[in-house]
Short mmCIF file of C-alpha atoms in Angstrom, two decimals:
data_model
loop_
_atom_site.label_atom_id
_atom_site.label_comp_id
_atom_site.label_asym_id
_atom_site.label_seq_id
_atom_site.Cartn_x
_atom_site.Cartn_y
_atom_site.Cartn_z
CA MET I 1 2.99 28.06 9.35
CA ILE I 2 6.62 27.40 10.52
CA PRO I 3 9.47 29.64 11.19
CA ARG I 4 12.36 29.65 8.68
CA SER I 5 14.74 28.47 11.54
CA GLN I 6 12.48 25.33 12.02
CA TYR I 7 12.37 24.79 8.29
CA ARG I 8 16.06 24.80 8.03
CA ARG I 9 16.48 22.55 11.14
CA ALA I 10 14.09 20.00 9.67
CA GLN I 11 16.03 20.03 6.37
CA ALA I 12 19.28 19.36 8.29
CA GLN I 13 17.57 16.60 10.26
CA ALA I 14 16.18 14.97 7.11
CA THR I 15 19.53 15.16 5.57
CA GLU I 16 20.95 13.15 8.46
CA LEU I 17 18.18 10.47 7.93
CA PHE I 18 18.91 10.37 4.16
CA ARG I 19 22.65 9.88 4.97
CA LEU I 20 21.81 6.93 7.12
CA THR I 21 20.34 5.20 4.18
CA GLY I 22 23.53 4.88 2.02
CA VAL I 23 21.45 6.07 -0.97
CA ALA I 24 23.70 8.24 -3.15
CA LEU I 25 22.42 11.84 -2.98
CA ARG I 26 24.27 15.00 -4.21
CA ARG I 27 24.78 17.95 -1.88
CA GLU I 28 22.62 20.15 -4.27
CA GLU I 29 19.83 17.70 -4.09
CA LEU I 30 19.80 17.74 -0.20
CA ASP I 31 19.56 21.54 -0.48
CA THR I 32 16.07 21.04 -2.14
CA ILE I 33 14.32 19.02 0.56
CA ALA I 34 10.84 20.20 1.05
CA VAL I 35 9.56 20.45 4.45
CA ALA I 36 5.72 20.04 4.60
CA ASP I 37 3.83 20.80 7.81
CA PHE I 38 0.51 20.55 6.03
CA GLY I 39 -0.49 23.96 7.40
CA LEU I 40 -0.82 22.47 10.89
CA GLY I 41 2.07 24.16 12.49
CA GLU I 42 2.97 21.15 14.57
CA LEU I 43 5.82 19.68 12.31
CA THR I 44 7.25 17.14 14.73
CA GLN I 45 3.83 15.51 15.02
CA SER I 46 2.35 16.03 11.62
CA GLY I 47 4.64 16.51 8.51
CA ALA I 48 7.12 15.15 6.09
CA GLN I 49 10.50 15.97 4.62
CA ILE I 50 10.37 15.27 0.86
CA LEU I 51 13.18 14.98 -1.53
CA THR I 52 12.04 14.84 -5.26
CA LEU I 53 14.59 12.98 -7.43
CA VAL I 54 12.42 12.59 -10.61
CA ASP I 55 9.37 14.57 -11.56
CA THR I 56 8.18 14.07 -15.21
CA PRO I 57 4.68 14.21 -16.62
CA GLU I 58 4.65 10.39 -16.30
CA VAL I 59 6.72 9.34 -13.24
CA ALA I 60 7.85 10.68 -9.90
CA VAL I 61 10.50 9.39 -7.62
CA LYS I 62 10.74 10.82 -4.05
CA LEU I 63 12.48 10.03 -0.85
CA ILE I 64 10.48 10.96 2.27
CA ALA I 65 12.17 11.27 5.60
CA LEU I 66 9.93 11.13 8.68
CA PHE I 67 11.17 12.00 12.17
CA PRO I 68 10.43 9.63 15.12
CA TYR I 69 6.71 9.11 15.35
CA GLN I 70 6.04 11.93 12.74
CA THR I 71 2.82 11.30 10.84
CA LEU I 72 1.98 12.04 7.24
CA PRO I 73 -1.76 12.78 7.53
CA GLN I 74 -4.40 10.67 5.88
CA HIS I 75 -4.94 11.65 2.17
CA LYS I 76 -5.60 10.23 -1.27
CA HIS I 77 -4.49 11.09 -4.81
CA PRO I 78 -7.80 11.73 -6.73
CA ARG I 79 -8.71 11.43 -10.38
CA LEU I 80 -8.18 14.60 -12.28
CA GLY I 81 -9.85 14.67 -15.64
CA SER I 82 -8.58 11.89 -17.79
CA TYR I 83 -5.75 11.01 -15.23
CA PRO I 84 -6.91 8.40 -12.96
CA GLY I 85 -4.79 9.83 -10.01
CA LYS I 86 -1.45 8.95 -8.76
CA ALA I 87 -0.61 5.30 -8.14
CA GLU I 88 2.12 5.08 -5.57
CA THR I 89 4.61 2.31 -4.40
CA LEU I 90 5.93 3.05 -1.00
CA ARG I 91 9.15 1.18 -0.26
CA CYS I 92 10.86 1.54 3.06
CA GLU I 93 14.68 2.35 2.85
CA TRP I 94 15.45 2.84 6.45
CA GLY I 95 13.91 2.53 9.86
CA VAL I 96 10.23 1.44 9.93
CA ILE I 97 7.17 2.99 8.45
CA TYR I 98 3.75 2.01 9.63
CA LEU I 99 1.49 2.50 6.68
CA TYR I 100 -2.34 2.56 7.04
CA THR I 101 -4.75 2.07 4.21
CA VAL I 102 -8.25 0.63 3.44
CA GLY I 103 -9.02 -2.85 4.45
CA GLU I 104 -9.60 -4.92 7.72
CA PRO I 105 -8.82 -2.54 10.57
CA THR I 106 -5.80 -3.73 12.53
CA LEU I 107 -6.75 -4.42 16.22
CA HIS I 108 -3.84 -3.09 17.96
CA PRO I 109 -2.11 -0.61 15.53
CA ALA I 110 1.56 0.25 16.24
CA ALA I 111 1.10 3.92 15.27
CA HIS I 112 -0.81 6.63 17.09
CA PRO I 113 -1.72 9.70 15.14
CA PRO I 114 -1.73 12.96 17.11
CA ALA I 115 -4.63 12.51 19.76
CA HIS I 116 -6.23 15.90 18.83
CA ARG I 117 -6.63 14.77 15.24
CA ARG I 118 -7.63 11.21 15.95
CA GLY I 119 -10.98 11.63 14.37
CA THR I 120 -9.61 12.43 10.91
CA TYR I 121 -7.77 9.02 10.70
CA THR I 122 -10.45 6.75 9.33
CA VAL I 123 -8.43 3.83 7.57
CA TRP I 124 -6.69 1.51 9.99
CA HIS I 125 -5.44 -1.57 7.89
CA GLU I 126 -1.77 -1.63 9.08
CA VAL I 127 1.14 -2.67 6.85
CA ALA I 128 4.52 -2.45 8.67
CA LEU I 129 7.19 -1.61 6.16
CA TYR I 130 10.80 -2.45 7.20
CA PRO I 131 13.77 -1.87 4.91
CA GLY I 132 13.11 -3.44 1.51
CA ASP I 133 9.39 -3.97 2.01
CA GLN I 134 6.98 -2.15 -0.26
CA LEU I 135 3.31 -1.70 -0.96
CA THR I 136 1.65 -0.28 -4.16
CA LEU I 137 -1.39 1.81 -3.58
CA PRO I 138 -4.00 2.37 -6.49
CA PRO I 139 -5.13 5.97 -7.26
CA ASP I 140 -7.76 7.54 -5.01
CA THR I 141 -7.01 5.26 -2.08
CA TRP I 142 -6.97 6.68 1.36
CA HIS I 143 -3.70 6.23 3.35
CA TRP I 144 -1.42 7.67 6.01
CA PHE I 145 1.72 6.70 7.68
CA GLN I 146 3.92 7.12 10.62
CA ALA I 147 7.65 6.38 11.35
CA GLY I 148 8.73 4.26 14.27
CA PRO I 149 10.77 5.41 17.27
CA GLU I 150 14.05 6.15 15.22
CA GLY I 151 12.16 7.77 12.28
CA GLY I 152 12.02 6.26 8.81
CA VAL I 153 12.88 6.91 5.14
CA THR I 154 10.61 5.56 2.44
CA TRP I 155 10.72 5.76 -1.36
CA SER I 156 7.71 6.93 -3.25
CA PHE I 157 7.71 5.52 -6.81
CA SER I 158 4.64 6.86 -8.59
CA THR I 159 2.77 7.86 -11.67
CA ARG I 160 2.58 11.68 -12.28
CA ALA I 161 2.60 13.63 -8.97
CA THR I 162 -0.11 16.02 -8.50
CA ASP I 163 0.57 16.67 -4.79
CA VAL I 164 -1.10 20.10 -4.43
CA GLN I 165 -4.31 18.41 -5.44
CA ASP I 166 -4.16 15.65 -2.95
CA ILE I 167 -7.28 15.38 -0.79
CA PHE I 168 -6.90 15.16 3.01
CA THR I 169 -9.35 13.83 5.58
CA ASP I 170 -8.47 16.64 7.97
CA PRO I 171 -10.16 19.91 6.91
CA GLU I 172 -7.41 21.80 8.64
CA VAL I 173 -4.61 20.62 6.38
CA GLU I 174 -3.36 22.92 3.76
CA ARG I 175 -0.97 21.34 1.37
CA GLU I 176 1.32 24.46 0.90
CA THR I 177 3.73 25.06 3.67
CA VAL I 178 3.88 28.78 4.59
CA VAL I 179 7.20 29.80 6.10
CA PHE I 180 7.72 33.00 7.97
CA GLU I 181 11.06 34.69 8.81
CA ASP I 182 11.98 34.58 12.48
CA MET J 1 23.40 -18.84 -24.34
CA ILE J 2 25.19 -19.07 -21.02
CA PRO J 3 25.75 -22.03 -18.82
CA ARG J 4 23.74 -22.16 -15.53
CA SER J 5 26.90 -22.06 -13.49
CA GLN J 6 27.83 -18.74 -14.98
CA TYR J 7 24.34 -17.47 -14.58
CA ARG J 8 24.48 -18.20 -10.90
CA ARG J 9 28.01 -16.62 -10.60
CA ALA J 10 26.77 -13.56 -12.30
CA GLN J 11 23.87 -13.24 -9.85
CA ALA J 12 26.32 -13.66 -6.92
CA GLN J 13 28.59 -10.91 -8.32
CA ALA J 14 25.73 -8.64 -8.82
CA THR J 15 24.53 -9.16 -5.28
CA GLU J 16 27.95 -7.99 -4.06
CA LEU J 17 27.65 -4.86 -6.20
CA PHE J 18 24.22 -4.25 -4.93
CA ARG J 19 25.51 -4.70 -1.43
CA LEU J 20 28.10 -1.97 -1.94
CA THR J 21 25.37 0.56 -2.61
CA GLY J 22 23.76 0.43 0.76
CA VAL J 23 20.24 0.31 -0.84
CA ALA J 24 17.95 -1.89 1.33
CA LEU J 25 17.30 -5.09 -0.62
CA ARG J 26 15.72 -8.24 0.66
CA ARG J 27 17.39 -11.59 0.25
CA GLU J 28 14.27 -12.78 -1.73
CA GLU J 29 14.65 -9.94 -4.08
CA LEU J 30 18.40 -10.58 -4.74
CA ASP J 31 17.40 -14.15 -5.73
CA THR J 32 15.48 -12.67 -8.66
CA ILE J 33 18.28 -10.95 -10.31
CA ALA J 34 17.92 -11.48 -14.04
CA VAL J 35 21.14 -12.07 -16.02
CA ALA J 36 21.05 -10.80 -19.53
CA ASP J 37 23.68 -11.80 -22.10
CA PHE J 38 21.51 -10.35 -24.94
CA GLY J 39 22.07 -13.78 -26.73
CA LEU J 40 25.67 -12.77 -27.38
CA GLY J 41 27.22 -15.42 -25.11
CA GLU J 42 30.11 -13.05 -23.97
CA LEU J 43 28.50 -11.90 -20.65
CA THR J 44 31.52 -10.21 -19.15
CA GLN J 45 31.75 -7.99 -22.21
CA SER J 46 28.11 -7.55 -23.30
CA GLY J 47 25.38 -7.84 -20.62
CA ALA J 48 23.59 -6.63 -17.58
CA GLN J 49 22.32 -7.91 -14.25
CA ILE J 50 18.93 -6.52 -13.56
CA LEU J 51 16.74 -6.41 -10.43
CA THR J 52 13.25 -5.34 -11.01
CA LEU J 53 11.76 -3.70 -7.83
CA VAL J 54 8.49 -2.27 -9.42
CA ASP J 55 6.81 -3.36 -12.50
CA THR J 56 3.31 -1.99 -12.94
CA PRO J 57 1.39 -1.05 -16.20
CA GLU J 58 2.57 2.47 -15.60
CA VAL J 59 5.88 2.59 -13.78
CA ALA J 60 9.07 0.40 -13.60
CA VAL J 61 11.92 0.74 -11.09
CA LYS J 62 14.95 -1.40 -11.67
CA LEU J 63 18.65 -1.63 -10.38
CA ILE J 64 21.03 -2.52 -13.00
CA ALA J 65 24.47 -3.74 -11.92
CA LEU J 66 27.33 -3.87 -14.42
CA PHE J 67 30.62 -5.63 -14.02
CA PRO J 68 33.85 -3.65 -14.85
CA TYR J 69 33.73 -2.52 -18.41
CA GLN J 70 30.57 -4.45 -19.07
CA THR J 71 28.44 -2.90 -21.85
CA LEU J 72 24.81 -2.83 -22.15
CA PRO J 73 24.45 -2.81 -26.05
CA GLN J 74 22.78 0.08 -27.97
CA HIS J 75 18.99 -0.02 -27.99
CA LYS J 76 15.91 2.05 -27.82
CA HIS J 77 12.38 1.79 -26.45
CA PRO J 78 9.95 2.02 -29.35
CA ARG J 79 6.53 3.28 -29.60
CA LEU J 80 3.97 0.45 -29.40
CA GLY J 81 0.48 1.31 -30.59
CA SER J 82 -0.77 4.14 -28.38
CA TYR J 83 2.05 3.76 -26.04
CA PRO J 84 4.81 6.23 -26.91
CA GLY J 85 7.49 3.98 -25.58
CA LYS J 86 9.50 3.73 -22.34
CA ALA J 87 10.89 7.02 -21.04
CA GLU J 88 13.74 6.21 -18.62
CA THR J 89 15.70 8.08 -16.07
CA LEU J 90 19.08 6.44 -15.42
CA ARG J 91 20.51 7.49 -12.05
CA CYS J 92 23.95 6.17 -10.99
CA GLU J 93 23.97 4.73 -7.52
CA TRP J 94 27.42 3.37 -7.22
CA GLY J 95 30.76 3.29 -9.36
CA VAL J 96 30.62 5.10 -12.68
CA ILE J 97 28.35 4.64 -15.70
CA TYR J 98 29.42 6.01 -19.09
CA LEU J 99 26.16 6.59 -21.00
CA TYR J 100 26.02 7.24 -24.59
CA THR J 101 22.98 8.73 -26.42
CA VAL J 102 22.12 10.87 -29.51
CA GLY J 103 23.89 14.24 -29.62
CA GLU J 104 27.23 15.76 -30.46
CA PRO J 105 29.76 12.83 -30.54
CA THR J 106 32.33 13.06 -27.65
CA LEU J 107 35.80 13.33 -29.17
CA HIS J 108 37.54 11.02 -26.73
CA PRO J 109 34.93 8.68 -25.30
CA ALA J 110 35.91 7.06 -21.86
CA ALA J 111 34.14 3.79 -22.84
CA HIS J 112 35.04 1.26 -25.62
CA PRO J 113 32.48 -1.27 -26.61
CA PRO J 114 33.61 -4.80 -27.58
CA ALA J 115 36.01 -4.21 -30.64
CA HIS J 116 34.26 -6.94 -32.65
CA ARG J 117 30.87 -5.10 -32.36
CA ARG J 118 32.15 -1.56 -32.67
CA GLY J 119 30.14 -0.86 -35.86
CA THR J 120 26.80 -1.46 -34.10
CA TYR J 121 27.50 1.48 -31.64
CA THR J 122 26.38 4.58 -33.57
CA VAL J 123 25.57 7.22 -30.79
CA TRP J 124 28.54 8.74 -29.20
CA HIS J 125 27.31 11.65 -27.05
CA GLU J 126 28.90 10.77 -23.64
CA VAL J 127 27.32 11.66 -20.25
CA ALA J 128 29.44 10.30 -17.26
CA LEU J 129 27.15 9.46 -14.42
CA TYR J 130 28.73 9.37 -11.16
CA PRO J 131 26.64 8.52 -7.84
CA GLY J 132 23.62 10.75 -7.64
CA ASP J 133 23.80 11.92 -11.35
CA GLN J 134 21.05 11.18 -13.53
CA LEU J 135 19.67 11.70 -16.99
CA THR J 136 16.21 11.15 -18.51
CA LEU J 137 15.96 9.65 -21.97
CA PRO J 138 12.67 10.19 -23.91
CA PRO J 139 11.05 7.34 -25.60
CA ASP J 140 12.63 5.86 -28.85
CA THR J 141 15.99 7.46 -28.18
CA TRP J 142 19.08 5.27 -28.98
CA HIS J 143 21.40 4.71 -25.99
CA TRP J 144 24.00 2.33 -24.51
CA PHE J 145 26.09 2.30 -21.52
CA GLN J 146 29.23 0.89 -20.01
CA ALA J 147 30.44 0.61 -16.42
CA GLY J 148 33.93 1.96 -15.38
CA PRO J 149 36.82 -0.05 -13.95
CA GLU J 150 35.15 -1.12 -10.79
CA GLY J 151 31.73 -1.83 -12.19
CA GLY J 152 28.59 0.35 -11.54
CA VAL J 153 25.09 0.26 -10.30
CA THR J 154 22.35 2.41 -11.89
CA TRP J 155 18.68 3.01 -11.18
CA SER J 156 16.19 2.85 -14.09
CA PHE J 157 13.12 4.83 -13.18
CA SER J 158 10.73 4.58 -16.04
CA THR J 159 7.27 4.46 -17.56
CA ARG J 160 6.00 0.95 -18.50
CA ALA J 161 8.74 -1.55 -19.20
CA THR J 162 8.32 -3.35 -22.45
CA ASP J 163 11.92 -4.87 -22.49
CA VAL J 164 11.36 -7.83 -24.74
CA GLN J 165 10.24 -5.27 -27.42
CA ASP J 166 13.34 -3.08 -27.23
CA ILE J 167 15.18 -2.58 -30.51
CA PHE J 168 18.93 -3.11 -30.69
CA THR J 169 21.31 -1.93 -33.26
CA ASP J 170 23.27 -5.18 -33.25
CA PRO J 171 21.37 -7.76 -35.44
CA GLU J 172 22.90 -10.57 -33.40
CA VAL J 173 21.30 -9.37 -30.15
CA GLU J 174 18.37 -11.55 -28.79
CA ARG J 175 16.68 -10.04 -25.75
CA GLU J 176 15.87 -13.34 -24.07
CA THR J 177 18.79 -15.06 -22.33
CA VAL J 178 18.93 -18.78 -22.86
CA VAL J 179 20.52 -20.83 -20.06
CA PHE J 180 21.65 -24.32 -20.54
CA GLU J 181 22.61 -26.85 -17.72
CA ASP J 182 26.33 -27.49 -17.42
#
């Protein structure tokens, strides 16, 4: 749960990050930035600001802005019936994104998830994404990411998005953000 | 057929257009820009410069640079067996792209394809794409586009790319660009 005022402030901050990228975005698009607190009510630590540009039954294109050190919690995009699950290419556009996924754990990871949730982060193979770097994740693959000290903006190019059905390691996560008036 | 020197020059010019966008592109990526003359040997009139960023069996992401008034000839992405054909979202990133597709013909179109090929352009419903504007084309849908007076850069976000199997209206088009040493 987050108050409306914080939701609006996060949209404005994300707009600033998107403007730093130089990617052409229309004013009306920026008004649609979705702020996700993953039900944890600690947005500056755990959360993401998501601008959906394309959302068809086959393809999704999103820009995700993360505030400095903000973490998008560990999750995967599961198989759903005959759909093998979302395959996703993350491509850094601005700042730095530390992406973690399955594989050899990195000895001295650059990112530190919120200490009180540390146990829900189980994949530690680090890939540092600087502008123009990208990685494609197969469906059903655990991953999480955190921005560096100035924040970060990443593209998500994927097959069909089914975000509300994402599976998170942290049982406290709820994918829908509840906003209350303050 | 185009000479190697022209191919290289076109890559360099496209690099300049991509740099004007502000999209983060790595040097090694810019070295992979594909110059397509569609076998017509008149690149500044008919052609495209294409940078492929994502190319999986499900999703393709490309940036296409067009020189001033350069036209990408009329084509469609056909059904191939069980694959319904490429569905494509064109999203202008820089400059202006005049896109033509099926629908009510536009009375005074802004673009003029090369005069000697005029008869091979049969769809005339104009959609002017300025930065941040986009249109999604279903599979198997005729379309062509031309950049405005300063050139243009457009994203192509699509399902699986099967470009060599594209169907062109102009029987003189050949999808593979032949480069000869000069």
